[in-house]
Short mmCIF file of C-alpha atoms in Angstrom, two decimals:
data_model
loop_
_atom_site.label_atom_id
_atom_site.label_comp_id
_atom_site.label_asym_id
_atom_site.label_seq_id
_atom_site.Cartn_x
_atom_site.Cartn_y
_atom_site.Cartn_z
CA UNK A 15 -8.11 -48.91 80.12
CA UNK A 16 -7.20 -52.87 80.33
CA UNK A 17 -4.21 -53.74 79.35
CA UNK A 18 -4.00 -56.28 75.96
CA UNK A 19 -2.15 -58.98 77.17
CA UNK A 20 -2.55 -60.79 73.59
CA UNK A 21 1.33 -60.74 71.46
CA UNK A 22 0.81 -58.63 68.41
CA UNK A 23 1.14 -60.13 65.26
CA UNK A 24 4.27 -58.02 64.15
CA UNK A 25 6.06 -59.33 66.80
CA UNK A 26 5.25 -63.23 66.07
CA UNK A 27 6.24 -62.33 62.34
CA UNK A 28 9.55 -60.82 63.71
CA UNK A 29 10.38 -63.35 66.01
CA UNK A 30 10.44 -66.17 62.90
CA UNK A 31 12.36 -64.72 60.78
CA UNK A 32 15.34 -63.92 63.23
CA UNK A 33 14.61 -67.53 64.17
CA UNK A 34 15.05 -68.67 60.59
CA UNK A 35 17.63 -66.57 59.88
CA UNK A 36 19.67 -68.00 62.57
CA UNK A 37 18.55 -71.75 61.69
CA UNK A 38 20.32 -71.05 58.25
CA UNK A 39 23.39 -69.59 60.05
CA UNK A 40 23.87 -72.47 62.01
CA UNK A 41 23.24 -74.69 58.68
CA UNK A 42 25.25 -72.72 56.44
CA UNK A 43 28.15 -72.82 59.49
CA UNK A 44 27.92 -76.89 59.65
CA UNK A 45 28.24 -77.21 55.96
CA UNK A 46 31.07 -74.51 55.71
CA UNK A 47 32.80 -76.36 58.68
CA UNK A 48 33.19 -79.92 56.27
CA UNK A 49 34.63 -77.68 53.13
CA UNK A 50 38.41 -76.98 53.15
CA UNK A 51 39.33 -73.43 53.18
CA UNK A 52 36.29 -72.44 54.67
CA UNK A 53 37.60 -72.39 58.32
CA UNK A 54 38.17 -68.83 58.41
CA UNK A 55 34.68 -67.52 56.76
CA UNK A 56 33.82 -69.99 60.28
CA UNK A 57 35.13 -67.74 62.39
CA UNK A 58 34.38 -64.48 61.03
CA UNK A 59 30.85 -65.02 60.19
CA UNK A 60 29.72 -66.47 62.83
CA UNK A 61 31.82 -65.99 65.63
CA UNK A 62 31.39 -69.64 66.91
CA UNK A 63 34.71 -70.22 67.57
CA UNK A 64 37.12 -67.74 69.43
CA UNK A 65 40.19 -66.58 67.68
CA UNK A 66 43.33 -67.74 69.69
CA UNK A 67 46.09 -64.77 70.01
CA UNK A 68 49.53 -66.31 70.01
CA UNK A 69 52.83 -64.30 70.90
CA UNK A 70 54.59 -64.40 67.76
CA UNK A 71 57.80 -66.64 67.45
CA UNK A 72 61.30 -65.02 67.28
CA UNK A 73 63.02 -63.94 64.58
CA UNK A 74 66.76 -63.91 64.25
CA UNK A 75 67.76 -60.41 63.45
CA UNK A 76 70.84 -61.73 61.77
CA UNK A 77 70.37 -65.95 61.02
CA UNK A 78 74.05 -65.85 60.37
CA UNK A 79 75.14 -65.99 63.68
CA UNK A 80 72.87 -69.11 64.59
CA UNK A 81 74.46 -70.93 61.14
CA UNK A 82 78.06 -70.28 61.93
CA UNK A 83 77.28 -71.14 65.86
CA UNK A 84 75.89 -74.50 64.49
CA UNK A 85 78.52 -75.00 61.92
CA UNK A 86 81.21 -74.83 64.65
CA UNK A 87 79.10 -76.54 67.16
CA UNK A 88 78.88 -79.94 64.22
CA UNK A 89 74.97 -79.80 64.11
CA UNK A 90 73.65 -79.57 61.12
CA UNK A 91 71.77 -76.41 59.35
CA UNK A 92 68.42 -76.14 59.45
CA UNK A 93 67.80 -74.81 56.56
CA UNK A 94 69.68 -73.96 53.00
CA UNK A 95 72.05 -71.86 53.26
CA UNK A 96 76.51 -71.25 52.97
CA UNK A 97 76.83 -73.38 56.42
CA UNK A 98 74.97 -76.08 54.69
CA UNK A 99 77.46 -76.54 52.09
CA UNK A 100 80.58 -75.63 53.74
CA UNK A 101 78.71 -78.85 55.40
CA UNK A 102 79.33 -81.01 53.07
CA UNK A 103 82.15 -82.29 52.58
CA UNK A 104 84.46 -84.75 55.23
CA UNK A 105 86.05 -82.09 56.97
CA UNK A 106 83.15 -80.52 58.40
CA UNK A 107 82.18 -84.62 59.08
CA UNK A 108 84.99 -85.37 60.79
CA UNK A 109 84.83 -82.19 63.20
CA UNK A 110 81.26 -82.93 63.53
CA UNK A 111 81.61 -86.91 64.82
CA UNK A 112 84.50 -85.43 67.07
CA UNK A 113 82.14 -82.70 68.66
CA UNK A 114 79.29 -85.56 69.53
CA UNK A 115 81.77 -87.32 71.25
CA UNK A 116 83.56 -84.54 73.01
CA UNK A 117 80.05 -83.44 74.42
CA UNK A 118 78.66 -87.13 75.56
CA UNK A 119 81.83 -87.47 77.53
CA UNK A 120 81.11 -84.53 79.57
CA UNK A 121 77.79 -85.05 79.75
CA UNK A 122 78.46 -88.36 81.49
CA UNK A 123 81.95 -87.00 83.52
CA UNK A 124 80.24 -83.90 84.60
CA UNK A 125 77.16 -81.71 83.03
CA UNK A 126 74.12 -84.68 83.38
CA UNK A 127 74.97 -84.46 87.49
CA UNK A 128 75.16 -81.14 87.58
CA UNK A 129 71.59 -80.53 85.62
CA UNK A 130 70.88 -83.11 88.20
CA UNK A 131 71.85 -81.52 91.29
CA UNK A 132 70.75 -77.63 90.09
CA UNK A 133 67.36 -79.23 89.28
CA UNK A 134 66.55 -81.29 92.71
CA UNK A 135 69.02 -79.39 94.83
CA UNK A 136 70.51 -75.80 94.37
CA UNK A 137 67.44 -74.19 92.42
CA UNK A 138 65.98 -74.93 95.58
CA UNK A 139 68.12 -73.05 98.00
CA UNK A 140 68.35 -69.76 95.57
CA UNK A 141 66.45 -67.25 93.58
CA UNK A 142 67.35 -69.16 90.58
CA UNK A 143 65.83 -66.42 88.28
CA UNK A 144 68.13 -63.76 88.84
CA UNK A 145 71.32 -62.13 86.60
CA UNK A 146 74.26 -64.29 87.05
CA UNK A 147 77.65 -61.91 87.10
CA UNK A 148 80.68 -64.22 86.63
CA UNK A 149 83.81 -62.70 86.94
CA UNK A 150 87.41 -64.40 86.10
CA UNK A 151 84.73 -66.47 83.66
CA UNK A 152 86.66 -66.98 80.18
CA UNK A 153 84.43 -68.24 77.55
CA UNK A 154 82.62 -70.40 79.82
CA UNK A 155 79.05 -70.40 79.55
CA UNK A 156 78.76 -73.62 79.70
CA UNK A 157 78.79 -74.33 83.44
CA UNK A 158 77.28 -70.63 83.60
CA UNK A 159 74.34 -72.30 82.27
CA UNK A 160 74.39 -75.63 83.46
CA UNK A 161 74.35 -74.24 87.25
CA UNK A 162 71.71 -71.47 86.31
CA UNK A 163 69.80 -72.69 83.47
CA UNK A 164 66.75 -70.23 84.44
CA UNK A 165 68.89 -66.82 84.96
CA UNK A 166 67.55 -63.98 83.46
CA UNK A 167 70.45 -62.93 82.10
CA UNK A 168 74.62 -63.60 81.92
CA UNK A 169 77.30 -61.24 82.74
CA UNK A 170 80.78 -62.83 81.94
CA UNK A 171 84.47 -60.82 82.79
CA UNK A 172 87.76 -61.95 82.04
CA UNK A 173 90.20 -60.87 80.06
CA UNK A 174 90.35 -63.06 77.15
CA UNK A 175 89.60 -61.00 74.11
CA UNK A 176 86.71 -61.00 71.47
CA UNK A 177 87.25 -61.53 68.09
CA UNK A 178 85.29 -61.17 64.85
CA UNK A 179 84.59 -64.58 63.03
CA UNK A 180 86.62 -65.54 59.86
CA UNK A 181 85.32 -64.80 56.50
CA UNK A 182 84.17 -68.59 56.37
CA UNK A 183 83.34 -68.54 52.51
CA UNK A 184 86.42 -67.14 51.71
CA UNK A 185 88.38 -69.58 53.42
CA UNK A 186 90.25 -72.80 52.18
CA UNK A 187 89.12 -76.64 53.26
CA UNK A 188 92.79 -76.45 55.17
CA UNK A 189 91.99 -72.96 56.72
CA UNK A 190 88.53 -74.32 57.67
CA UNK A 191 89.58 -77.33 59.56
CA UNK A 192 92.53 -75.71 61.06
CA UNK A 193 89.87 -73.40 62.94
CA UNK A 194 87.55 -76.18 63.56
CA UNK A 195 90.66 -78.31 64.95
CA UNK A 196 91.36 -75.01 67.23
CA UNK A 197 88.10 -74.82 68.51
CA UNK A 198 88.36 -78.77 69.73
CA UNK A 199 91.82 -77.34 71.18
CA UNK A 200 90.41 -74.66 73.62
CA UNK A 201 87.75 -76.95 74.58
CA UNK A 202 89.90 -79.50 76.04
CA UNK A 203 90.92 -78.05 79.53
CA UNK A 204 86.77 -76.65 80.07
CA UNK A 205 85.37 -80.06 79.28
CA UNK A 206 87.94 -82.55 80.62
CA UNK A 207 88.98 -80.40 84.30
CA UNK A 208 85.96 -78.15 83.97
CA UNK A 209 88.09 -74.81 83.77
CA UNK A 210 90.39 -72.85 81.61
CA UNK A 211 94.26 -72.91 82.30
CA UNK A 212 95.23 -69.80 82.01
CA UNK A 213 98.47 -70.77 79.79
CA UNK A 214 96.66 -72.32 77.23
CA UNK A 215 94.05 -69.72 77.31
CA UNK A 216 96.95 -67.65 76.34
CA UNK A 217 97.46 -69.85 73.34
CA UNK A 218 94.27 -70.79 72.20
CA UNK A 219 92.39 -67.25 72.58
CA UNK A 220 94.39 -64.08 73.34
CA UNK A 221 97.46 -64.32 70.55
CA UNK A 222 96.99 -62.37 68.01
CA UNK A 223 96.08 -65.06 65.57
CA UNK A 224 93.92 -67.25 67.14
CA UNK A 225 90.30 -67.38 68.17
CA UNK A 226 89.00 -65.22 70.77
CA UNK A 227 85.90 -65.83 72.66
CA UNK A 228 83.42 -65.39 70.55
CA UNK A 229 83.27 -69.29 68.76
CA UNK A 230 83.49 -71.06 71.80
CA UNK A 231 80.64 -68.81 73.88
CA UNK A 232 78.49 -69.54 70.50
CA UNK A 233 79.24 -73.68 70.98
CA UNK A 234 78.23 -73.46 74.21
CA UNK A 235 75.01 -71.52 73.68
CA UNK A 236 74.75 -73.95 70.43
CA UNK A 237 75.07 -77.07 72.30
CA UNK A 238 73.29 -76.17 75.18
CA UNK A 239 69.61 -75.92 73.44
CA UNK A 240 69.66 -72.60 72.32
CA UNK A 241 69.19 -70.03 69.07
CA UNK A 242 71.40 -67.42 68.25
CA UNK A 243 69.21 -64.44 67.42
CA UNK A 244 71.53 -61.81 67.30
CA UNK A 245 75.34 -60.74 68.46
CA UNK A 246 76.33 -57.30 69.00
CA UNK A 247 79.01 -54.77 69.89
CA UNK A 248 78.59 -52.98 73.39
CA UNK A 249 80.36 -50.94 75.16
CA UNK A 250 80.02 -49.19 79.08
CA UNK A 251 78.37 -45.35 78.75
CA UNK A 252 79.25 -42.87 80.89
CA UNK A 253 77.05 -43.64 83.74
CA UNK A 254 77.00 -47.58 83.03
CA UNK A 255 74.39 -48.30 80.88
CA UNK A 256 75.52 -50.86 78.54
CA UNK A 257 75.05 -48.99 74.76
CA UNK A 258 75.66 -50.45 70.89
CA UNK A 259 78.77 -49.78 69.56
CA UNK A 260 79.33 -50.08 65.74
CA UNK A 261 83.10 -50.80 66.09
CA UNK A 262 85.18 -53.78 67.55
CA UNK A 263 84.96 -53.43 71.07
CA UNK A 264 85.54 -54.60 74.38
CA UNK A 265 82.63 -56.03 74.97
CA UNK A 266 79.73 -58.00 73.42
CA UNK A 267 76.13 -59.08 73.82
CA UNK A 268 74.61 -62.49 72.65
CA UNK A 269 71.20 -62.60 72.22
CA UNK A 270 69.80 -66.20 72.59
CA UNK A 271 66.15 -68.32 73.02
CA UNK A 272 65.59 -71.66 73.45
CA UNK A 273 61.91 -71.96 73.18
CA UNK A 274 61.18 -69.74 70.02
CA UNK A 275 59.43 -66.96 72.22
CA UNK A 276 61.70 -65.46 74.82
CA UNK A 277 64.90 -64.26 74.91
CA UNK A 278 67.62 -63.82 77.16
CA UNK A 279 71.48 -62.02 76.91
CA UNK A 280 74.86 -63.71 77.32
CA UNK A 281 77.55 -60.18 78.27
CA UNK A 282 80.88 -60.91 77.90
CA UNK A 283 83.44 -58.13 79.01
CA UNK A 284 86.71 -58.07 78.39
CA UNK A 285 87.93 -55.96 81.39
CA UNK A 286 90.90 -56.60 83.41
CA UNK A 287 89.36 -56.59 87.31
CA UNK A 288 92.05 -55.45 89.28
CA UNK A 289 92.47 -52.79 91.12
CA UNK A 290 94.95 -51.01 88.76
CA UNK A 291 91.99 -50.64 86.39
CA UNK A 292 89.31 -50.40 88.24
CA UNK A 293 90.03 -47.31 90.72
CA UNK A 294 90.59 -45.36 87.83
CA UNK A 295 87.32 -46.49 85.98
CA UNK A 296 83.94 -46.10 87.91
CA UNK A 297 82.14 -47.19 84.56
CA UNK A 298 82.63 -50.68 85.37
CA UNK A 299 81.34 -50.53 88.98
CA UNK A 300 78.79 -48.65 87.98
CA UNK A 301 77.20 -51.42 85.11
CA UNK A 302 77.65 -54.08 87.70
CA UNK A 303 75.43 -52.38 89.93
CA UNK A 304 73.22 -51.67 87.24
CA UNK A 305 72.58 -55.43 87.08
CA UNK A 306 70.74 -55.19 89.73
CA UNK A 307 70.27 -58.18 92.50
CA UNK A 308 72.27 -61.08 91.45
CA UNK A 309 73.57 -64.15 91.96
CA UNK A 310 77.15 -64.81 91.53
CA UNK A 311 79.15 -67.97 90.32
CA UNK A 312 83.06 -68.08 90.71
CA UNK A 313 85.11 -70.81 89.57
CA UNK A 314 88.91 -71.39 89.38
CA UNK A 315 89.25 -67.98 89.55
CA UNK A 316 93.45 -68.37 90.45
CA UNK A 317 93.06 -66.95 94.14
CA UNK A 318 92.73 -63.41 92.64
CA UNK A 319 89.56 -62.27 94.80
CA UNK A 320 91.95 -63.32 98.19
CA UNK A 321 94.56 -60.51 97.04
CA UNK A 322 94.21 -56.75 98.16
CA UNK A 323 95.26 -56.06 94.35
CA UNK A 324 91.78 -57.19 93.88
CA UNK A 325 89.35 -55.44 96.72
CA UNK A 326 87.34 -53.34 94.09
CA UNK A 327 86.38 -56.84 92.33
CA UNK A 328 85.45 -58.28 95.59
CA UNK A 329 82.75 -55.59 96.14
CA UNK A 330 81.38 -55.69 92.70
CA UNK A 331 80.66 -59.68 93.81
CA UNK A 332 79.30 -58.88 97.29
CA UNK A 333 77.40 -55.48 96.63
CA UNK A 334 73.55 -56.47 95.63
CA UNK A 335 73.72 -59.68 95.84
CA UNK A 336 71.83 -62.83 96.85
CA UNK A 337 73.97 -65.97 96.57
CA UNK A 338 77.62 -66.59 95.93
CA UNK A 339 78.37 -70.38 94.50
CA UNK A 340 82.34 -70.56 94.51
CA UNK A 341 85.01 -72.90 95.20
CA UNK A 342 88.29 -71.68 97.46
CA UNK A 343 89.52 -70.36 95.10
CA UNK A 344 86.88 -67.68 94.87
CA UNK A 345 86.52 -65.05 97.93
CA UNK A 346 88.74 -66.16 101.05
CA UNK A 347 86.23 -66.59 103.75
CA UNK A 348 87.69 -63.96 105.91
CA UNK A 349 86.06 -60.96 103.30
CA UNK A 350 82.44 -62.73 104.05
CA UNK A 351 80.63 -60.39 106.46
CA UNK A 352 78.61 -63.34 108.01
CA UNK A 353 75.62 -61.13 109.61
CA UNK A 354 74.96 -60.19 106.00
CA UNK A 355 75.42 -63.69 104.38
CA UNK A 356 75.21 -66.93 105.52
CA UNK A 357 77.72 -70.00 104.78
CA UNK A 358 77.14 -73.58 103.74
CA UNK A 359 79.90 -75.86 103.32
CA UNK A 360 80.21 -78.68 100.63
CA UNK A 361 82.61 -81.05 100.91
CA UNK A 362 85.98 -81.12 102.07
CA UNK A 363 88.79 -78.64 102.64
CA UNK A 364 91.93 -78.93 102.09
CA UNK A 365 95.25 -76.98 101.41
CA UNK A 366 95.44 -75.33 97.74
CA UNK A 367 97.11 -77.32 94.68
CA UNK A 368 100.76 -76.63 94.35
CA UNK A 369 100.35 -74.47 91.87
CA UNK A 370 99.65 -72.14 93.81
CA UNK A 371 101.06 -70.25 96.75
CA UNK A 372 100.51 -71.57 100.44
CA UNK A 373 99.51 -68.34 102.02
CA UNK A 374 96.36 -68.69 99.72
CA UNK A 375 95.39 -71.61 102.20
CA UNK A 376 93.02 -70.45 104.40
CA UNK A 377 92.74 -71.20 108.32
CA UNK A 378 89.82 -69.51 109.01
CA UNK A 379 88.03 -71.80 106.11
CA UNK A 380 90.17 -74.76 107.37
CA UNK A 381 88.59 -74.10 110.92
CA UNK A 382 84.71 -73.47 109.66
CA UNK A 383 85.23 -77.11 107.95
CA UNK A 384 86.77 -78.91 110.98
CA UNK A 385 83.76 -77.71 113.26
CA UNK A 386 81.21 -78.96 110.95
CA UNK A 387 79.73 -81.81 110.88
CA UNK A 388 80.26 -84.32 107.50
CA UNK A 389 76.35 -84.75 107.24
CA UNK A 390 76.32 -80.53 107.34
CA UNK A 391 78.72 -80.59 104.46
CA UNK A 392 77.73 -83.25 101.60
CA UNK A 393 79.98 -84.13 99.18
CA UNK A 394 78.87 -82.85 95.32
CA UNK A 395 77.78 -85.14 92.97
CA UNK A 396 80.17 -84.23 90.43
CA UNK A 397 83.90 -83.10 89.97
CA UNK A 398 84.43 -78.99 89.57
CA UNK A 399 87.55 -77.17 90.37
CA UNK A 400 91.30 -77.18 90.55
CA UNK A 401 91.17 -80.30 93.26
CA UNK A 402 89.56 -82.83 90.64
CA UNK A 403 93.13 -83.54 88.97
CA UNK A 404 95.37 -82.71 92.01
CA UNK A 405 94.27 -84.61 94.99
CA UNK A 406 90.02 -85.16 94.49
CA UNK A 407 89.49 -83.32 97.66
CA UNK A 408 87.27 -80.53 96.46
CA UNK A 409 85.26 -78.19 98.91
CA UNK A 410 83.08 -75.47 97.92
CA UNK A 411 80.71 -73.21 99.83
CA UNK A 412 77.11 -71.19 99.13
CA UNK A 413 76.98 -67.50 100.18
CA UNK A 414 73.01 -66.62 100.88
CA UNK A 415 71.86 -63.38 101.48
CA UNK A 416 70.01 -63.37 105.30
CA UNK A 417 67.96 -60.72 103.64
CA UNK A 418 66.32 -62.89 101.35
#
């Protein structure tokens, strides 16, 4: 039988209509796409355009914590709200001017050269994405951030304790600038030397009636480009697993972003890091390790991690870890197993200040210095440490993992 090669007429009638139909689609879609409003009947009815899936934005689960960070910090609210008119008046002014200036100053002294020298420099020579641990810390999360702006996350010790803010709304216009005024106080020593003093920590933070940690770690997250999203209670389980805790603790957990869409945690423990606590508390050990690999950051940490009183700490900072950014007064040299870690040397050594005791010079550290080369050993471009005041010979040195 031959084969009919001719198109039957069904077909032909068929084949105009879907082609008419789909002329008026296309019509009906260019005269939809010049009315307002009509964008999404666009997109649904004709599927010309693909729907774009963003991740949704953060949401504070308590905005509080971001309006009393900013209130202290002297930026203003962002939206209405009790901050915003606690804000308004020349108290709040005043503390506000005074803040601005406080943080150009060390931006210029210190923090620009430092974003600087992390950015072009040490990012470079470390896995700049891992958990910093900082032990002997205080409240400082400023340079905890300034020297790792891209960690993961931020594990601050020290023994300073943490305090629940003030019933702002409750409080008087005297009340409220005598805290702001403190606040200012307890910056002083961090911005101008770069550390905490131990004595006027004492004054400023652990008496009974004064701050506590908790406003200045929220300035610095503040004034360093980031939301508050949340602060909670934590506290160390059983096996080291950090857990909410509903009452005042020892411990804390700051949850901030700084583009809208992730998230990372500022930990601050309150734990006292000697041996005296920690051999009778494997909980602590046990949540450091937890961490993970990590980089570590010790600064004007008072000699403690030279003293046998101290040998637990010292492993929690060399156990799991992949780079150790400290000054002399950090880890004496002589603890560095250097098949396991390498050792570069910045700047210059010299004996510690006087407030200190002379057997925490070291000789072996003295000796590494002498044998290397000035051009091995550059200078910083920026002032950190106890040496900035005393004598502006500072020296630090950069622990890397060989296993890396």
């Amino acid at each position: 039988m031959k084969k009919n090669n001719s198109i039957p007429y069904q077909n032909i009638l068929l084949t105009c209509l879907v082609f008419t139909m789909f002329s008026c689609q296309i019509e009906l879609s260019e005269e939809n796409q010049n009315q307002p409003g009509n964008e999404e009947l666009l997109t649904q009815d004709t599927n010309m355009i693909p729907e774009v899936s963003l991740s949704e934005k953060l949401k504070p689960l308590n905005s509080e914590f971001d309006q009393i960070g900013r209130f202290l910090a002297g930026l203003p609210q962002q939206d209405s709200n009790l901050f915003s008119s606690l804000s308004e008046n020349k108290v709040w002014e005043a503390h506000s001017k005074q803040m601005e200036e406080i943080w150009d100053k060390a931006k210029k002294k210190r923090l620009n050269a430092i974003g600087n020298w992390e950015d072009t420099t040490f990012s470079k020579k470390i896995n700049d994405s891992l958990p910093l641990y900082y032990p002997f810390s205080g409240p400082d999360f400023l340079h905890a951030n300034y020297f790792y702006p891209n960690a993961s996350s931020y594990h601050l010790v020290a023994m300073e304790p943490i305090k629940e803010f003030p019933d702002f709304q409750n409080l008087s216009q005297l009340e409220i600038k005598k805290y702001l005024s403190s606040i200012r106080v307890a910056m002083r020593d961090v911005i101008g030397k770069s550390y905490f003093i131990t004595m006027h920590m004492q004054d400023d933070l652990r008496d009974e009636n004064n701050l506590g940690v908790l406003p200045l770690l929220s300035v610095f997250a503040i004034k360093t480009g980031h939301s508050i999203l949340n602060i909670k209670n934590i506290k160390i389980d059983s096996v080291g697993e950090l857990i909410e805790h509903t009452q005042k603790s020892y411990a804390l957990e700051i949850s901030i972003t700084k583009n809208g869409y992730t998230s990372k945690n500022i930990t601050y423990m309150q734990y006292d890091l000697s041996n005296k606590k920690l051999m009778k508390d494997s909980v602590f050990s046990n949540w450091v390790s937890s961490i993970g690999q990590k980089n570590v950051f010790l600064k004007a940490a008072s000699y403690l991690p030279h003293y046998s009183s101290f040998s637990k700490a010292r492993s929690t900072i060399l156990n799991n870890t992949q780079s150790v950014f400290q000054d002399d007064a950090g880890l004496a040299i002589k603890f560095v197993d250097t098949t396991i870690f390498s050792i570069q040397l910045f700047g210059d050594y010299t004996k510690p200040i006087k407030d200190f005791a002379d057997h925490t010079f070291q000789e072996g550290l003295n000796e590494m210095y002498a044998r290397t080369p000035k051009n091995m050993r550059p200078s910083l471009p920026f002032s950190l440490g106890y040496h900035i005041v005393a004598d502006k010979i500072q020296n630090h040195q950069l622990l890397i993992s060989k296993s890396n």
